[in-house]
Tab-separated table of C-alpha atoms in Angstrom:
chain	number	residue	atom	x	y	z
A	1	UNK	CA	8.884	18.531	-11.506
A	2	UNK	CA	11.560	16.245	-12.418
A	3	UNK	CA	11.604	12.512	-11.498
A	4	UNK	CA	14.834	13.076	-10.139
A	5	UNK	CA	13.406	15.501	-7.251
A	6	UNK	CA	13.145	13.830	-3.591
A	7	UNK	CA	10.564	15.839	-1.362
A	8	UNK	CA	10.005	15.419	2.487
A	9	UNK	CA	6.704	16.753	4.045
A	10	UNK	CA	6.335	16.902	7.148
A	11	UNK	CA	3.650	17.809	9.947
A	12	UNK	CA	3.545	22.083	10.317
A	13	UNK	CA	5.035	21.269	14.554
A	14	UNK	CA	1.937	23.298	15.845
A	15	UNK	CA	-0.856	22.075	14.150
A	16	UNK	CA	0.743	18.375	14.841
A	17	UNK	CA	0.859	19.443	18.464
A	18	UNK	CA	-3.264	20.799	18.310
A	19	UNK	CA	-3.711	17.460	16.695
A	20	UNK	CA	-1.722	14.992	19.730
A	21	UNK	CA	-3.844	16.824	22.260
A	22	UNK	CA	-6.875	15.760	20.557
A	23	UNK	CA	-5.900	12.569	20.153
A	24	UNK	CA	-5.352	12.230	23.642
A	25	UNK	CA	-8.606	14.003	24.878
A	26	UNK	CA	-10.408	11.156	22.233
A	27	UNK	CA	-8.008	8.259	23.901
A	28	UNK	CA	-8.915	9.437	27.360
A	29	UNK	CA	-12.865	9.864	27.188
A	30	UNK	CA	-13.038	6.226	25.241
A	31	UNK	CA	-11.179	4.465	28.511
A	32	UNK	CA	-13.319	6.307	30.861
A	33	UNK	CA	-16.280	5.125	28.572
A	34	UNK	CA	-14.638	1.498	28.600
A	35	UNK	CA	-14.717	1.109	32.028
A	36	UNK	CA	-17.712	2.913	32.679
A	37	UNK	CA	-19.604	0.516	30.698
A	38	UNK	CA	-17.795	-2.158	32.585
A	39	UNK	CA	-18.447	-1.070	35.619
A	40	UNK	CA	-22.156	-0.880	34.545
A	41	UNK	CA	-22.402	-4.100	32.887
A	42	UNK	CA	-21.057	-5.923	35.860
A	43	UNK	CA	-23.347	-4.908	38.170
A	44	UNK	CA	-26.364	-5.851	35.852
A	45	UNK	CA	-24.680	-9.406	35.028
A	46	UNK	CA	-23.860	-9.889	38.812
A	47	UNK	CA	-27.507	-9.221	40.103
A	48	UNK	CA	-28.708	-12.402	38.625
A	49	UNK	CA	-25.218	-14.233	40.021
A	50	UNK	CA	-26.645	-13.207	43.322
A	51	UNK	CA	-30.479	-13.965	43.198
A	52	UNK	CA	-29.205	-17.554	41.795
A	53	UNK	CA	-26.579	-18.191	44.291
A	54	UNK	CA	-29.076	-16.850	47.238
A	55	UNK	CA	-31.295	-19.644	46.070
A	56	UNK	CA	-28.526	-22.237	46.544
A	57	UNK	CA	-28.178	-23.016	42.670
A	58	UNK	CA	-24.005	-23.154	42.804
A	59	UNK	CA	-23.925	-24.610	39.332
A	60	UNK	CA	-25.986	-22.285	37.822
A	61	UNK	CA	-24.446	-19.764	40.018
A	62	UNK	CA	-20.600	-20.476	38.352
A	63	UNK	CA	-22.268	-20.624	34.907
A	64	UNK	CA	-23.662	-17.341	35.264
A	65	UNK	CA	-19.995	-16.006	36.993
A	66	UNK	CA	-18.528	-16.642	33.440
A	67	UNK	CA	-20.674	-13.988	32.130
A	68	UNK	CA	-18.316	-11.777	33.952
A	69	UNK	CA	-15.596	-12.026	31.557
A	70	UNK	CA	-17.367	-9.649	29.126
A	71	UNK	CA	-17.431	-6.865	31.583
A	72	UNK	CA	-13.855	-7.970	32.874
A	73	UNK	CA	-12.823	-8.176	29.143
A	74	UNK	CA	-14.106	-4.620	28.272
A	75	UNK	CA	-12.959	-2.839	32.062
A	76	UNK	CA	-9.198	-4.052	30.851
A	77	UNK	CA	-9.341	-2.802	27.535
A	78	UNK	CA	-10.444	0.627	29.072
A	79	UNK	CA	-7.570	0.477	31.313
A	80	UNK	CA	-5.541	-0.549	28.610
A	81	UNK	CA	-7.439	2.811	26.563
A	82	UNK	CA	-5.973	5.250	29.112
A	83	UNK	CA	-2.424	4.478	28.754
A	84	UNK	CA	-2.242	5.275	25.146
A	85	UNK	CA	-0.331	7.796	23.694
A	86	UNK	CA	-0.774	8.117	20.354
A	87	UNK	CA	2.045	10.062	18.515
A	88	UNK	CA	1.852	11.621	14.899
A	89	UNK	CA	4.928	10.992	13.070
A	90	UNK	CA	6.979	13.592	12.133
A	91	UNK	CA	7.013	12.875	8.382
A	92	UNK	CA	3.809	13.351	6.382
A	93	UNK	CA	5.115	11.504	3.185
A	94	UNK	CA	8.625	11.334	1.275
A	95	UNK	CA	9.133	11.218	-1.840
A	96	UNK	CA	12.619	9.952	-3.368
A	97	UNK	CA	13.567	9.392	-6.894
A	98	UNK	CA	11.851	5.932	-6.637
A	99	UNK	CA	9.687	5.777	-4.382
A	100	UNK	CA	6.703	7.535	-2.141
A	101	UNK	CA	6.991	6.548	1.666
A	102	UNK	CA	4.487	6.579	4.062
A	103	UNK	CA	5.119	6.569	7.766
A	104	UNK	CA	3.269	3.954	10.335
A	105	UNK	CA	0.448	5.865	12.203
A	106	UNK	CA	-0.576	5.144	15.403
A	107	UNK	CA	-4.598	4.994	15.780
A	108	UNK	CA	-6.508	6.593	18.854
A	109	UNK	CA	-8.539	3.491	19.401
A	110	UNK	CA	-7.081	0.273	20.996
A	111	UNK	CA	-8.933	-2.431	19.425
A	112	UNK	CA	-8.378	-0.528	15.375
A	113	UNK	CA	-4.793	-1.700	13.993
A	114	UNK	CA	-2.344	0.459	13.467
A	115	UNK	CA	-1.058	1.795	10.087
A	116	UNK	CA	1.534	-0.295	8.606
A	117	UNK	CA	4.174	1.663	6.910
A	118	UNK	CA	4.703	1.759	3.067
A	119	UNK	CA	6.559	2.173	0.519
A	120	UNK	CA	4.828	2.354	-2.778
A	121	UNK	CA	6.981	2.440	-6.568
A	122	UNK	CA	6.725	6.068	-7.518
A	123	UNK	CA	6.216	5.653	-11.245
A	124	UNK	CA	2.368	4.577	-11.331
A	125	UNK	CA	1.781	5.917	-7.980
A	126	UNK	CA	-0.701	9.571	-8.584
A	127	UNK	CA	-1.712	12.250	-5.960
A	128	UNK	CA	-4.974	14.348	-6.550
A	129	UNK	CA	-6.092	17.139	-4.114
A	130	UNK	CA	-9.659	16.856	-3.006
A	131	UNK	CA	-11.775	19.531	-1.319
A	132	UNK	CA	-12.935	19.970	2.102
A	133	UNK	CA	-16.429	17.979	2.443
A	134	UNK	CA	-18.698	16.524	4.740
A	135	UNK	CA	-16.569	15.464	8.128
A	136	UNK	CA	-13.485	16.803	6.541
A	137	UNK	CA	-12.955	20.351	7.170
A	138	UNK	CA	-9.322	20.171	5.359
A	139	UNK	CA	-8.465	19.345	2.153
A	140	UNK	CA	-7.245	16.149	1.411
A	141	UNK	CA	-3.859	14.893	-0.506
A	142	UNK	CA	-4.945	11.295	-2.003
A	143	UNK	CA	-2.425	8.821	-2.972
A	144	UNK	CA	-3.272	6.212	-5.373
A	145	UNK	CA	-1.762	3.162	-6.757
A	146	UNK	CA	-3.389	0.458	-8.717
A	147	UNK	CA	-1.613	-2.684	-7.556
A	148	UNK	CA	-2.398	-6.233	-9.762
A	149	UNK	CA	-5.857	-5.459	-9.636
A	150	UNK	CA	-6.166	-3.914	-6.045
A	151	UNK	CA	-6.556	-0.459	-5.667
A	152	UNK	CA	-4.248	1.018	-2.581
A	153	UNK	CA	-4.898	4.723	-1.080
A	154	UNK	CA	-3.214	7.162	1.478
A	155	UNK	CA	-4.354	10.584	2.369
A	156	UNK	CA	-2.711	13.287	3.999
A	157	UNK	CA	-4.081	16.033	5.335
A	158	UNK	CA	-3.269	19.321	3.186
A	159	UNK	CA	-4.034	21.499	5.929
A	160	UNK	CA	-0.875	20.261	8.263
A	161	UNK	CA	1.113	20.256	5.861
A	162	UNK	CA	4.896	22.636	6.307
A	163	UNK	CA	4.710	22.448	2.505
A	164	UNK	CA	2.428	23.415	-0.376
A	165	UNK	CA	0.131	20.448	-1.217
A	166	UNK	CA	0.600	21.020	-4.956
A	167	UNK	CA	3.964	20.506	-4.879
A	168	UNK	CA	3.416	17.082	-3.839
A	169	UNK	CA	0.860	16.740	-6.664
A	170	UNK	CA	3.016	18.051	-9.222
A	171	UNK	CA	5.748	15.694	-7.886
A	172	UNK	CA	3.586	12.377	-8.769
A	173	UNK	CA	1.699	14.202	-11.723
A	174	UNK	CA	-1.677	14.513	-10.221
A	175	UNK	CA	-4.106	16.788	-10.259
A	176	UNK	CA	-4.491	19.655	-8.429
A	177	UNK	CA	-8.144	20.336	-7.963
A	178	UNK	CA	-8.439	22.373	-4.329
């Protein structure tokens, strides 16, 4: 491949679809978790609220009532949970004359940070495909980049891919090892 060749790949539409609904079946069960354990945790912290304040201890009664926050804290955040919805972008990974682009992705869970988007200098910037193993049941298309000293990676799944992983490969000079 030329350096002169741009490539787009993009998400195959129906396996980005089976993927969304995942994502939102994850997103859902972790804000019914949330506030289950919220639910949960406030009744255990406001037993001892109660036995103290029975006994007429009101100090010890609002120092105790702060405890509450946790379960408050954690209740909102499952709330919060349950009105994600995470997207998959439409573009895998582009790759222009000068550059390789990656997208921003959106992550199921609330409290992980999303995905900044990039844009990495295509000449230094390598692409290997690795096998299926362990929790990965697709192949994987790694982007590398050695940075000043910091080593920077991106994978892609090769198995949504609209496009032929090794084209991508061949694009950046990698290797093609699936």
């Amino acid at each position: 491949m030329s350096p002169e060749t741009s490539f787009i790949a993009r998400y195959d539409e129906a396996k980005r679809a089976a993927v969304e609904d995942t994502l939102q079946k994850v997103v859902r069960a972790q804000g019914i978790a949330a506030i289950a354990l919220a639910v949960v945790w406030g009744f255990v912290t406001l037993l001892p609220i109660a036995v103290v304040a029975a006994d007429g201890q009101v100090t010890a009664a609002l120092v105790l009532a702060v405890t509450l926050v946790v379960p408050l804290a954690i209740g909102a955040l499952g709330v919060r949970q349950l009105r994600r919805r995470p997207r998959m972008p439409e573009i895998a990974v582009a790759i222009t004359p000068t550059s390789v682009q990656f997208p921003a992705l959106e992550r199921p869970s609330a409290l992980a940070p999303r995905v900044r988007a990039e844009q990495w200098v295509r000449e230094g910037t390598t692409a290997e495909i690795r096998p299926a193993s362990g929790l990965f049941q697709a192949p994987l298309v790694v982007f590398t980049r050695q940075d000043g000293g910091k080593l920077r990676r991106r994978t892609v799944s090769a198995e949504n891919l609209d496009i032929d992983p090794r084209i991508l490969v061949d694009a950046l000079g990698g290797t093609a090892s699936a």
